Amino acid sequence: LDGFPAARLVIVGDGPEKEELQALATEKGISRQVDFVGEVPHEHLPA
């Protein structure tokens, strides 16, 4: 994401890896570009 400052990574779900992924995003310095939105009903996800 370093070469793409306008890029966003959206992670959906509240699984067991969420905290580890949040820590990894912080460690890599990209936490401002990563959105953890939590659980989203399947019918609300884009196809």
Coordinates of C-alpha atoms in Angstrom, one line a residue:
L1 CA 0.0 0.0 0.0
D2 CA 3.0 2.3 0.2
G3 CA 3.0 3.1 -3.5
F4 CA -0.8 3.7 -3.4
P5 CA -1.6 6.3 -0.8
A6 CA -5.3 6.5 -1.8
A7 CA -5.8 2.7 -1.6
R8 CA -8.0 1.2 1.1
L9 CA -8.1 -2.4 2.4
V10 CA -11.4 -3.4 3.9
I11 CA -11.4 -6.5 6.1
V12 CA -14.9 -7.9 6.9
G13 CA -15.6 -10.2 9.9
D14 CA -14.9 -10.7 13.5
G15 CA -13.0 -14.0 13.4
P16 CA -10.2 -15.2 15.6
E17 CA -7.5 -13.5 13.4
K18 CA -8.9 -9.9 13.7
E19 CA -6.7 -8.8 16.6
E20 CA -3.6 -10.3 15.0
L21 CA -4.4 -8.6 11.7
Q22 CA -5.0 -5.2 13.4
A23 CA -1.6 -5.5 15.1
L24 CA 0.1 -6.5 11.8
A25 CA -1.4 -3.4 10.1
T26 CA -0.1 -1.2 12.9
E27 CA 3.3 -2.9 12.7
K28 CA 3.5 -2.4 9.0
G29 CA 2.4 1.3 9.3
I30 CA -0.7 0.8 7.2
S31 CA -3.4 0.9 9.9
R32 CA -4.7 4.2 8.4
Q33 CA -5.4 2.4 5.1
V34 CA -7.0 -0.7 6.6
D35 CA -10.7 -0.7 7.7
F36 CA -11.9 -3.5 10.0
V37 CA -15.7 -3.3 9.6
G38 CA -16.6 -6.3 11.7
E39 CA -19.4 -8.7 10.8
V40 CA -21.6 -7.8 7.8
P41 CA -24.6 -9.9 6.8
H42 CA -23.9 -11.8 3.5
E43 CA -26.8 -10.1 1.7
H44 CA -25.1 -6.7 2.3
L45 CA -21.8 -7.7 0.7
P46 CA -21.1 -6.8 -3.0
A47 CA -21.3 -9.7 -5.5

